Amino acid sequence: MPNNDSLPRRTVLRGVAGTTSILALSGCLTGGDGGDGGDGGGGGNGGSGNTLEVLHGWTGGDGAEAADALFSALQEEYPDMDVNANPIGGGGNQNLDQTVANRLQSNDPPSSFAGWPGANLQQYEGALGDIEADVWDEAGLKDAHAQEAVEACQFDGGFSAVPIGSHRMNDLFYNVEVVEQAGVDPSSLGDIDALIDALDTVNSETDATPLAFALEPWGILQTWAVTMLGTQGFDAYTSFIEGEGDEEAVRSTFQTLEEILGNYINNDAASVDFTEVNQDIMSGDAAFIHQGNWVAGAYINEGLEYDTDWGAVRYPGTEGMYGLHIDSFIYPGENPSPEETAAFLRFVGGEQAQVAFNQYKGSIPTRQEVSTDEFNAYLTETIEDFSNASEKPPTLAHGLAVDQSTQSDLEGVLNDTFADPYDVDAATTGFMDAV
């Protein structure tokens, strides 16, 4: 999920500088190798006495609880470290991305900031430092974390981020009481046709909305991606994100999504966000929702019981896949507290931090062989699925699969052509041109 709990993560430079790099804007930010941090040692207090300032967008709900747990654990580990965990609320110029962009451009970087790794890092070219030696090697993180997470945090010949957790993107969540009332068995939904039949049954047999949905461009994009995976397969999806997509596969995906969105979602989809429609799942006013499993964090923190009040199955057609999303903390090159920041990032990659944060966030550690004692049944199953997945397609809507500029273009196509009315031809052309 976006680092902000009420608004999706938006592109850092949208409305600021298009696709121009932050280096070009600031004129003098350089990547460096971690600045004056030496080996990032940290000693007993984890640093040299500088304040560790970490920007993040987890300002409410499960995100705020997860962030509090993470930074409380950090203070227990480094009681003498001066920590400023700085949550940035959503909206206007105060959102996380805009704040990060402004700070980097004005040569006033924070110590670290939460953000997506992978292709998303390209927008920060020239503004990030290399923490391979001081963090990744010193803490032994390369062997400890899943290979996909290790690769996602590499940038410009080194490492510029450390993963904190992973959300699964190909879950279909449901309200147990509503689907039982409709006589629908979510575990039997083996393909998209079965899903559409189930949505139709909910529509005819209950007063509930079949599929809770918010017509936000990023939300449409993530559901388009999982629909493509479920109907066209992993190879077709991979070809698309690599710029070699088949036009008919793209068109077919849009046709399927048009059928679903045109017939089975809430009437107010154009005026609500995903947190509002997720409330409909919790209240029993909707049957299904497709989102990343940050919504599970909301259910968990509301005290709803897995398999009693809510459940989850893989989005039809994606069984055996793990739709890969990663959250991380990123290292600015001109760092105001290099030793403290290195100590913090080594901590982020460790088991204590990964358990503290993810058990509340509805996400799972990217660190392997972590004890599941503190995780609920749903997240324990997710951890097992992550280890056993046959394919881990990177998320299209959250910075892993394509760079910031391309993602922005895709969201623009959806906003202009497929946020009701659903123009399949225009959307197909737009997607092929964008990627």
CSV table of C-alpha atoms in Angstrom, one decimal:
chain,number,residue,atom,x,y,z
A,1,MET,CA,0.0,0.0,0.0
A,2,PRO,CA,1.0,3.6,-0.3
A,3,ASN,CA,3.0,4.8,2.6
A,4,ASN,CA,0.1,7.2,3.4
A,5,ASP,CA,-2.9,5.5,4.8
A,6,SER,CA,-5.5,7.8,3.4
A,7,LEU,CA,-4.1,8.6,0.0
A,8,PRO,CA,-2.2,6.4,-2.5
A,9,ARG,CA,1.5,7.0,-3.0
A,10,ARG,CA,1.8,9.4,-5.8
A,11,THR,CA,4.7,10.2,-8.0
A,12,VAL,CA,7.3,12.3,-6.3
A,13,LEU,CA,7.8,14.9,-9.0
A,14,ARG,CA,4.3,15.1,-10.5
A,15,GLY,CA,3.5,18.8,-10.6
A,16,VAL,CA,7.1,19.7,-9.7
A,17,ALA,CA,9.3,18.7,-12.5
A,18,GLY,CA,7.8,15.9,-14.6
A,19,THR,CA,10.4,13.2,-15.2
A,20,THR,CA,13.5,15.5,-14.6
A,21,SER,CA,15.8,14.0,-12.1
A,22,ILE,CA,16.1,15.5,-8.6
A,23,LEU,CA,19.8,15.9,-9.3
A,24,ALA,CA,19.1,18.2,-12.3
A,25,LEU,CA,16.7,20.2,-10.3
A,26,SER,CA,18.9,20.7,-7.3
A,27,GLY,CA,22.1,21.2,-9.2
A,28,CYS,CA,24.4,19.8,-6.6
A,29,LEU,CA,23.0,16.8,-4.9
A,30,THR,CA,25.4,13.8,-5.3
A,31,GLY,CA,25.0,10.2,-4.5
A,32,GLY,CA,28.3,9.5,-2.8
A,33,ASP,CA,29.0,6.4,-0.7
A,34,GLY,CA,27.3,7.3,2.5
A,35,GLY,CA,29.1,10.6,3.2
A,36,ASP,CA,31.0,10.9,6.5
A,37,GLY,CA,29.5,7.8,8.0
A,38,GLY,CA,32.7,5.7,7.9
A,39,ASP,CA,31.6,2.1,8.6
A,40,GLY,CA,28.3,3.3,10.0
A,41,GLY,CA,29.5,1.8,13.3
A,42,GLY,CA,27.2,3.4,15.8
A,43,GLY,CA,28.7,2.0,19.0
A,44,GLY,CA,26.5,1.8,22.0
A,45,ASN,CA,24.1,4.6,20.9
A,46,GLY,CA,24.0,3.7,17.2
A,47,GLY,CA,25.6,6.9,16.0
A,48,SER,CA,27.6,10.1,16.5
A,49,GLY,CA,25.0,12.2,18.3
A,50,ASN,CA,23.2,13.5,15.3
A,51,THR,CA,19.4,13.3,15.2
A,52,LEU,CA,17.9,10.5,13.1
A,53,GLU,CA,15.0,12.0,11.1
A,54,VAL,CA,12.9,9.5,9.2
A,55,LEU,CA,10.0,10.6,7.1
A,56,HIS,CA,7.1,8.3,6.5
A,57,GLY,CA,3.4,8.5,5.5
A,58,TRP,CA,1.9,6.0,8.0
A,59,THR,CA,-0.4,8.5,9.8
A,60,GLY,CA,-3.4,6.5,10.7
A,61,GLY,CA,-4.9,3.0,11.3
A,62,ASP,CA,-2.7,0.0,10.9
A,63,GLY,CA,0.1,2.1,9.4
A,64,ALA,CA,0.4,4.3,12.5
A,65,GLU,CA,0.4,1.3,14.8
A,66,ALA,CA,3.0,-0.4,12.7
A,67,ALA,CA,5.2,2.7,12.6
A,68,ASP,CA,4.9,3.1,16.4
A,69,ALA,CA,5.9,-0.5,16.9
A,70,LEU,CA,8.9,-0.1,14.7
A,71,PHE,CA,10.2,3.1,16.2
A,72,SER,CA,9.5,1.9,19.8
A,73,ALA,CA,11.6,-1.2,19.0
A,74,LEU,CA,14.3,1.0,17.6
A,75,GLN,CA,14.4,3.1,20.8
A,76,GLU,CA,14.7,0.0,22.9
A,77,GLU,CA,17.7,-1.1,20.8
A,78,TYR,CA,19.3,2.3,20.8
A,79,PRO,CA,18.0,4.2,23.9
A,80,ASP,CA,20.5,7.0,23.5
A,81,MET,CA,19.8,7.7,19.9
A,82,ASP,CA,17.9,11.0,19.2
A,83,VAL,CA,15.1,9.8,16.9
A,84,ASN,CA,12.6,12.1,15.1
A,85,ALA,CA,10.1,9.7,13.4
A,86,ASN,CA,8.2,12.3,11.3
A,87,PRO,CA,4.9,11.2,9.9
A,88,ILE,CA,3.7,13.3,6.9
A,89,GLY,CA,0.0,13.5,6.4
A,90,GLY,CA,-1.8,13.3,3.1
A,91,GLY,CA,-3.1,16.0,0.9
A,92,GLY,CA,-1.7,19.0,-0.9
A,93,ASN,CA,1.9,20.0,-0.5
A,94,GLN,CA,2.1,18.1,2.8
A,95,ASN,CA,2.0,14.6,1.5
A,96,LEU,CA,5.1,12.5,1.8
A,97,ASP,CA,6.2,12.5,-1.8
A,98,GLN,CA,6.0,16.3,-2.1
A,99,THR,CA,7.8,16.8,1.2
A,100,VAL,CA,10.6,14.4,0.1
A,101,ALA,CA,11.0,16.1,-3.2
A,102,ASN,CA,11.1,19.6,-1.6
A,103,ARG,CA,13.7,18.5,1.0
A,104,LEU,CA,16.0,16.8,-1.6
A,105,GLN,CA,15.8,19.7,-4.0
A,106,SER,CA,16.6,22.2,-1.3
A,107,ASN,CA,19.7,20.3,-0.1
A,108,ASP,CA,17.9,19.5,3.2
A,109,PRO,CA,17.5,15.7,3.1
A,110,PRO,CA,16.1,13.7,5.9
A,111,SER,CA,18.2,10.8,7.3
A,112,SER,CA,15.9,8.4,5.6
A,113,PHE,CA,12.4,8.2,4.1
A,114,ALA,CA,9.9,5.4,3.5
A,115,GLY,CA,9.3,4.6,-0.2
A,116,TRP,CA,9.2,1.9,-2.8
A,117,PRO,CA,12.4,0.3,-4.1
A,118,GLY,CA,12.7,-1.2,-7.6
A,119,ALA,CA,12.1,1.0,-10.6
A,120,ASN,CA,10.7,3.7,-8.3
A,121,LEU,CA,14.2,4.6,-7.2
A,122,GLN,CA,15.1,5.9,-10.7
A,123,GLN,CA,13.4,9.2,-10.0
A,124,TYR,CA,16.0,9.9,-7.3
A,125,GLU,CA,19.0,9.5,-9.5
A,126,GLY,CA,21.9,11.6,-8.2
A,127,ALA,CA,20.3,12.1,-4.8
A,128,LEU,CA,20.9,8.7,-3.2
A,129,GLY,CA,23.9,7.1,-1.5
A,130,ASP,CA,25.4,3.7,-1.5
A,131,ILE,CA,24.9,1.6,1.7
A,132,GLU,CA,26.2,-1.7,0.4
A,133,ALA,CA,29.2,-1.9,2.7
A,134,ASP,CA,27.9,-0.1,5.8
A,135,VAL,CA,24.5,-1.7,5.9
A,136,TRP,CA,24.0,-4.7,3.6
A,137,ASP,CA,27.4,-6.3,4.1
A,138,GLU,CA,27.9,-5.4,7.7
A,139,ALA,CA,24.5,-6.7,8.7
A,140,GLY,CA,24.6,-9.8,6.4
A,141,LEU,CA,21.3,-8.7,4.7
A,142,LYS,CA,22.1,-10.1,1.2
A,143,ASP,CA,21.7,-13.7,2.4
A,144,ALA,CA,19.0,-13.0,5.0
A,145,HIS,CA,16.4,-11.4,2.6
A,146,ALA,CA,14.4,-12.8,-0.3
A,147,GLN,CA,16.3,-12.4,-3.5
A,148,GLU,CA,13.6,-10.3,-5.1
A,149,ALA,CA,13.9,-7.8,-2.2
A,150,VAL,CA,17.7,-7.7,-2.5
A,151,GLU,CA,17.5,-7.0,-6.2
A,152,ALA,CA,14.8,-4.3,-5.7
A,153,CYS,CA,17.0,-2.3,-3.3
A,154,GLN,CA,20.0,-2.2,-5.7
A,155,PHE,CA,20.5,1.1,-7.5
A,156,ASP,CA,23.2,2.7,-9.6
A,157,GLY,CA,25.8,0.0,-8.9
A,158,GLY,CA,25.2,-0.3,-5.2
A,159,PHE,CA,22.4,-0.4,-2.6
A,160,SER,CA,20.3,2.6,-1.7
A,161,ALA,CA,17.4,1.1,0.3
A,162,VAL,CA,16.5,-1.6,2.9
A,163,PRO,CA,13.2,-3.5,2.7
A,164,ILE,CA,10.9,-3.4,5.7
A,165,GLY,CA,8.1,-5.6,4.4
A,166,SER,CA,6.0,-7.0,1.5
A,167,HIS,CA,2.3,-6.8,0.7
A,168,ARG,CA,0.7,-9.4,-1.5
A,169,MET,CA,-1.2,-7.9,-4.4
A,170,ASN,CA,-3.2,-10.8,-5.7
A,171,ASP,CA,-5.7,-11.4,-2.8
A,172,LEU,CA,-9.4,-11.2,-3.1
A,173,PHE,CA,-10.9,-10.4,0.3
A,174,TYR,CA,-14.5,-11.1,1.3
A,175,ASN,CA,-17.0,-10.8,4.1
A,176,VAL,CA,-17.8,-14.3,5.3
A,177,GLU,CA,-21.5,-13.6,6.3
A,178,VAL,CA,-22.3,-12.0,2.9
A,179,VAL,CA,-20.9,-14.7,0.7
A,180,GLU,CA,-22.6,-17.4,2.9
A,181,GLN,CA,-25.9,-15.6,2.5
A,182,ALA,CA,-25.4,-15.5,-1.2
A,183,GLY,CA,-24.4,-19.2,-1.3
A,184,VAL,CA,-21.1,-18.4,-2.9
A,185,ASP,CA,-17.9,-20.4,-2.0
A,186,PRO,CA,-14.9,-18.2,-2.6
A,187,SER,CA,-12.5,-21.2,-2.6
A,188,SER,CA,-14.2,-22.5,-5.7
A,189,LEU,CA,-13.4,-19.4,-7.8
A,190,GLY,CA,-10.9,-21.0,-10.2
A,191,ASP,CA,-11.0,-18.4,-13.0
A,192,ILE,CA,-12.4,-15.0,-13.9
A,193,ASP,CA,-15.7,-16.5,-15.3
A,194,ALA,CA,-16.3,-18.1,-11.9
A,195,LEU,CA,-15.7,-14.8,-10.2
A,196,ILE,CA,-18.2,-13.0,-12.5
A,197,ASP,CA,-20.8,-15.7,-11.8
A,198,ALA,CA,-20.2,-15.2,-8.1
A,199,LEU,CA,-20.6,-11.4,-8.4
A,200,ASP,CA,-23.8,-11.9,-10.3
A,201,THR,CA,-25.1,-14.3,-7.6
A,202,VAL,CA,-24.3,-11.8,-4.8
A,203,ASN,CA,-26.1,-9.2,-6.9
A,204,SER,CA,-29.3,-11.2,-7.2
A,205,GLU,CA,-29.4,-13.0,-3.8
A,206,THR,CA,-28.4,-10.2,-1.4
A,207,ASP,CA,-28.6,-6.4,-0.9
A,208,ALA,CA,-24.8,-6.1,-0.7
A,209,THR,CA,-22.5,-4.6,-3.3
A,210,PRO,CA,-20.8,-7.5,-5.1
A,211,LEU,CA,-17.4,-5.8,-5.5
A,212,ALA,CA,-16.4,-2.9,-3.3
A,213,PHE,CA,-14.3,-0.5,-5.5
A,214,ALA,CA,-13.0,3.0,-5.7
A,215,LEU,CA,-12.3,4.4,-9.2
A,216,GLU,CA,-9.0,5.8,-8.3
A,217,PRO,CA,-6.5,5.5,-11.1
A,218,TRP,CA,-3.9,3.6,-9.0
A,219,GLY,CA,-6.6,1.2,-7.8
A,220,ILE,CA,-7.8,0.5,-11.3
A,221,LEU,CA,-4.2,-0.1,-12.3
A,222,GLN,CA,-3.6,-2.7,-9.6
A,223,THR,CA,-6.8,-4.5,-10.4
A,224,TRP,CA,-6.0,-4.3,-14.1
A,225,ALA,CA,-2.7,-5.9,-13.4
A,226,VAL,CA,-4.0,-8.8,-11.4
A,227,THR,CA,-6.8,-9.3,-14.0
A,228,MET,CA,-4.2,-9.6,-16.7
A,229,LEU,CA,-2.3,-12.1,-14.6
A,230,GLY,CA,-5.4,-14.1,-13.9
A,231,THR,CA,-6.6,-14.2,-17.5
A,232,GLN,CA,-3.5,-13.8,-19.7
A,233,GLY,CA,-0.9,-15.4,-17.5
A,234,PHE,CA,2.5,-14.5,-16.0
A,235,ASP,CA,4.4,-14.5,-19.3
A,236,ALA,CA,2.0,-12.1,-20.9
A,237,TYR,CA,2.1,-9.8,-18.0
A,238,THR,CA,5.9,-9.9,-17.9
A,239,SER,CA,6.1,-9.1,-21.6
A,240,PHE,CA,3.8,-6.1,-21.1
A,241,ILE,CA,5.8,-4.5,-18.3
A,242,GLU,CA,9.0,-5.1,-20.3
A,243,GLY,CA,7.6,-3.1,-23.2
A,244,GLU,CA,6.8,-6.1,-25.4
A,245,GLY,CA,3.2,-6.6,-24.6
A,246,ASP,CA,0.6,-8.2,-26.9
A,247,GLU,CA,-2.1,-5.7,-27.9
A,248,GLU,CA,-4.8,-8.4,-27.9
A,249,ALA,CA,-3.9,-9.5,-24.4
A,250,VAL,CA,-4.1,-5.9,-23.2
A,251,ARG,CA,-7.4,-5.4,-24.9
A,252,SER,CA,-8.9,-8.6,-23.5
A,253,THR,CA,-7.9,-7.6,-20.0
A,254,PHE,CA,-9.7,-4.3,-20.4
A,255,GLN,CA,-12.8,-6.1,-21.8
A,256,THR,CA,-12.9,-8.3,-18.7
A,257,LEU,CA,-12.4,-5.4,-16.4
A,258,GLU,CA,-15.1,-3.4,-18.2
A,259,GLU,CA,-17.6,-6.3,-17.6
A,260,ILE,CA,-16.7,-6.4,-13.9
A,261,LEU,CA,-16.6,-2.6,-13.2
A,262,GLY,CA,-19.6,-1.8,-15.4
A,263,ASN,CA,-21.9,-4.2,-13.6
A,264,TYR,CA,-20.9,-5.1,-10.1
A,265,ILE,CA,-19.4,-2.2,-8.1
A,266,ASN,CA,-20.8,0.4,-5.8
A,267,ASN,CA,-22.7,3.4,-7.3
A,268,ASP,CA,-20.5,5.9,-5.5
A,269,ALA,CA,-17.2,4.4,-6.8
A,270,ALA,CA,-16.1,7.6,-8.5
A,271,SER,CA,-16.4,9.7,-5.3
A,272,VAL,CA,-14.9,7.4,-2.6
A,273,ASP,CA,-11.4,6.1,-1.8
A,274,PHE,CA,-10.4,2.5,-1.0
A,275,THR,CA,-10.5,3.0,2.8
A,276,GLU,CA,-14.2,4.0,2.5
A,277,VAL,CA,-15.2,1.0,0.4
A,278,ASN,CA,-13.1,-1.3,2.6
A,279,GLN,CA,-15.4,-0.2,5.4
A,280,ASP,CA,-18.3,-1.8,3.4
A,281,ILE,CA,-16.5,-5.1,3.7
A,282,MET,CA,-16.2,-4.8,7.4
A,283,SER,CA,-19.8,-3.7,7.9
A,284,GLY,CA,-21.3,-6.4,5.6
A,285,ASP,CA,-22.4,-3.9,2.9
A,286,ALA,CA,-20.2,-5.5,0.3
A,287,ALA,CA,-19.1,-9.1,-0.5
A,288,PHE,CA,-15.6,-8.8,-2.2
A,289,ILE,CA,-12.8,-6.4,-2.5
A,290,HIS,CA,-9.5,-6.6,-4.4
A,291,GLN,CA,-6.7,-4.7,-2.7
A,292,GLY,CA,-3.2,-5.3,-1.5
A,293,ASN,CA,-3.2,-7.0,1.9
A,294,TRP,CA,-2.9,-3.8,3.7
A,295,VAL,CA,-6.7,-4.1,4.1
A,296,ALA,CA,-6.0,-7.1,6.2
A,297,GLY,CA,-4.2,-4.8,8.6
A,298,ALA,CA,-7.4,-2.8,8.9
A,299,TYR,CA,-9.4,-6.0,9.7
A,300,ILE,CA,-6.9,-7.2,12.2
A,301,ASN,CA,-6.8,-3.8,14.0
A,302,GLU,CA,-10.6,-3.7,14.1
A,303,GLY,CA,-10.6,-7.0,15.9
A,304,LEU,CA,-12.3,-8.9,13.1
A,305,GLU,CA,-11.5,-12.7,13.0
A,306,TYR,CA,-9.9,-14.3,10.0
A,307,ASP,CA,-12.1,-17.1,8.5
A,308,THR,CA,-15.0,-16.0,10.8
A,309,ASP,CA,-15.6,-12.4,9.8
A,310,TRP,CA,-13.5,-12.1,6.8
A,311,GLY,CA,-11.5,-14.3,4.4
A,312,ALA,CA,-9.1,-14.2,1.5
A,313,VAL,CA,-8.4,-16.3,-1.6
A,314,ARG,CA,-6.1,-15.7,-4.5
A,315,TYR,CA,-7.5,-13.6,-7.3
A,316,PRO,CA,-9.0,-16.1,-9.7
A,317,GLY,CA,-6.4,-17.4,-12.1
A,318,THR,CA,-3.4,-16.4,-10.0
A,319,GLU,CA,-3.1,-19.4,-7.6
A,320,GLY,CA,0.5,-20.1,-7.0
A,321,MET,CA,1.6,-16.6,-7.7
A,322,TYR,CA,2.6,-13.9,-5.1
A,323,GLY,CA,1.9,-10.4,-6.4
A,324,LEU,CA,5.0,-8.7,-5.2
A,325,HIS,CA,4.9,-5.3,-3.4
A,326,ILE,CA,7.8,-4.0,-1.2
A,327,ASP,CA,8.0,-1.2,1.2
A,328,SER,CA,11.5,0.1,2.1
A,329,PHE,CA,13.5,2.9,3.7
A,330,ILE,CA,15.6,4.9,1.3
A,331,TYR,CA,19.1,6.5,2.0
A,332,PRO,CA,19.7,10.1,0.8
A,333,GLY,CA,23.4,10.5,-0.3
A,334,GLU,CA,24.0,13.9,1.4
A,335,ASN,CA,23.0,12.4,4.7
A,336,PRO,CA,22.7,14.6,7.8
A,337,SER,CA,23.3,11.6,10.2
A,338,PRO,CA,25.2,8.9,8.3
A,339,GLU,CA,26.2,6.8,11.3
A,340,GLU,CA,22.7,6.9,12.9
A,341,THR,CA,21.1,6.2,9.5
A,342,ALA,CA,23.3,3.2,8.9
A,343,ALA,CA,22.5,1.9,12.3
A,344,PHE,CA,18.8,2.4,11.7
A,345,LEU,CA,18.8,0.7,8.3
A,346,ARG,CA,20.8,-2.3,9.7
A,347,PHE,CA,18.0,-2.5,12.3
A,348,VAL,CA,15.3,-2.2,9.7
A,349,GLY,CA,16.7,-5.3,7.9
A,350,GLY,CA,16.8,-7.4,11.1
A,351,GLU,CA,14.2,-9.8,12.5
A,352,GLN,CA,13.2,-7.6,15.5
A,353,ALA,CA,12.1,-4.7,13.3
A,354,GLN,CA,10.5,-6.8,10.6
A,355,VAL,CA,8.3,-8.6,13.1
A,356,ALA,CA,7.5,-5.4,15.0
A,357,PHE,CA,6.3,-3.6,11.9
A,358,ASN,CA,4.7,-6.2,9.7
A,359,GLN,CA,2.5,-7.9,12.4
A,360,TYR,CA,0.4,-4.8,12.5
A,361,LYS,CA,0.7,-3.6,8.9
A,362,GLY,CA,-0.9,-6.5,7.2
A,363,SER,CA,2.4,-7.3,5.4
A,364,ILE,CA,5.1,-9.8,5.9
A,365,PRO,CA,8.9,-9.7,6.4
A,366,THR,CA,11.1,-9.9,3.3
A,367,ARG,CA,13.7,-11.4,5.7
A,368,GLN,CA,13.6,-15.1,5.4
A,369,GLU,CA,13.3,-17.7,8.2
A,370,VAL,CA,11.6,-15.2,10.6
A,371,SER,CA,9.6,-16.6,13.5
A,372,THR,CA,5.9,-16.5,12.9
A,373,ASP,CA,5.0,-16.5,16.6
A,374,GLU,CA,3.8,-12.9,16.6
A,375,PHE,CA,1.8,-13.2,13.3
A,376,ASN,CA,-1.8,-14.1,13.0
A,377,ALA,CA,-3.0,-17.1,10.9
A,378,TYR,CA,-3.6,-15.0,7.7
A,379,LEU,CA,-0.1,-13.5,7.7
A,380,THR,CA,1.5,-16.8,8.7
A,381,GLU,CA,-0.2,-18.3,5.6
A,382,THR,CA,1.0,-15.4,3.5
A,383,ILE,CA,4.6,-15.9,4.7
A,384,GLU,CA,4.4,-19.6,3.6
A,385,ASP,CA,2.9,-18.6,0.3
A,386,PHE,CA,5.7,-16.1,-0.3
A,387,SER,CA,8.3,-18.9,0.2
A,388,ASN,CA,6.5,-21.4,-2.0
A,389,ALA,CA,5.2,-19.1,-4.9
A,390,SER,CA,6.0,-20.3,-8.4
A,391,GLU,CA,6.1,-16.7,-9.7
A,392,LYS,CA,6.3,-13.3,-8.0
A,393,PRO,CA,5.1,-10.8,-10.5
A,394,PRO,CA,6.2,-7.2,-9.5
A,395,THR,CA,3.4,-4.8,-8.8
A,396,LEU,CA,2.6,-2.4,-11.6
A,397,ALA,CA,0.9,0.2,-9.4
A,398,HIS,CA,3.5,0.5,-6.7
A,399,GLY,CA,6.9,1.2,-8.2
A,400,LEU,CA,8.4,-2.2,-8.8
A,401,ALA,CA,7.5,-3.1,-12.3
A,402,VAL,CA,7.9,0.3,-14.1
A,403,ASP,CA,9.5,3.6,-13.4
A,404,GLN,CA,7.7,6.6,-11.9
A,405,SER,CA,7.1,8.3,-15.3
A,406,THR,CA,5.6,5.2,-16.9
A,407,GLN,CA,3.4,4.5,-13.9
A,408,SER,CA,2.2,8.1,-14.0
A,409,ASP,CA,1.4,7.7,-17.7
A,410,LEU,CA,-0.6,4.5,-17.1
A,411,GLU,CA,-2.6,6.2,-14.3
A,412,GLY,CA,-3.3,9.1,-16.7
A,413,VAL,CA,-4.7,6.8,-19.3
A,414,LEU,CA,-7.0,5.2,-16.8
A,415,ASN,CA,-8.1,8.5,-15.4
A,416,ASP,CA,-8.9,9.8,-18.9
A,417,THR,CA,-10.4,6.7,-20.6
A,418,PHE,CA,-11.3,4.1,-18.0
A,419,ALA,CA,-12.7,5.7,-14.9
A,420,ASP,CA,-16.3,5.3,-16.2
A,421,PRO,CA,-17.1,5.4,-19.0
A,422,TYR,CA,-14.9,2.4,-19.8
A,423,ASP,CA,-13.4,3.0,-23.2
A,424,VAL,CA,-11.6,-0.3,-24.0
A,425,ASP,CA,-10.1,0.8,-27.3
A,426,ALA,CA,-8.7,4.1,-26.0
A,427,ALA,CA,-7.4,2.5,-22.9
A,428,THR,CA,-5.7,-0.3,-24.9
A,429,THR,CA,-4.0,2.2,-27.2
A,430,GLY,CA,-2.9,4.3,-24.2
A,431,PHE,CA,-1.4,1.4,-22.4
A,432,MET,CA,0.5,0.1,-25.4
A,433,ASP,CA,1.9,3.6,-26.1
A,434,ALA,CA,2.8,4.2,-22.4
A,435,VAL,CA,4.8,1.0,-22.0
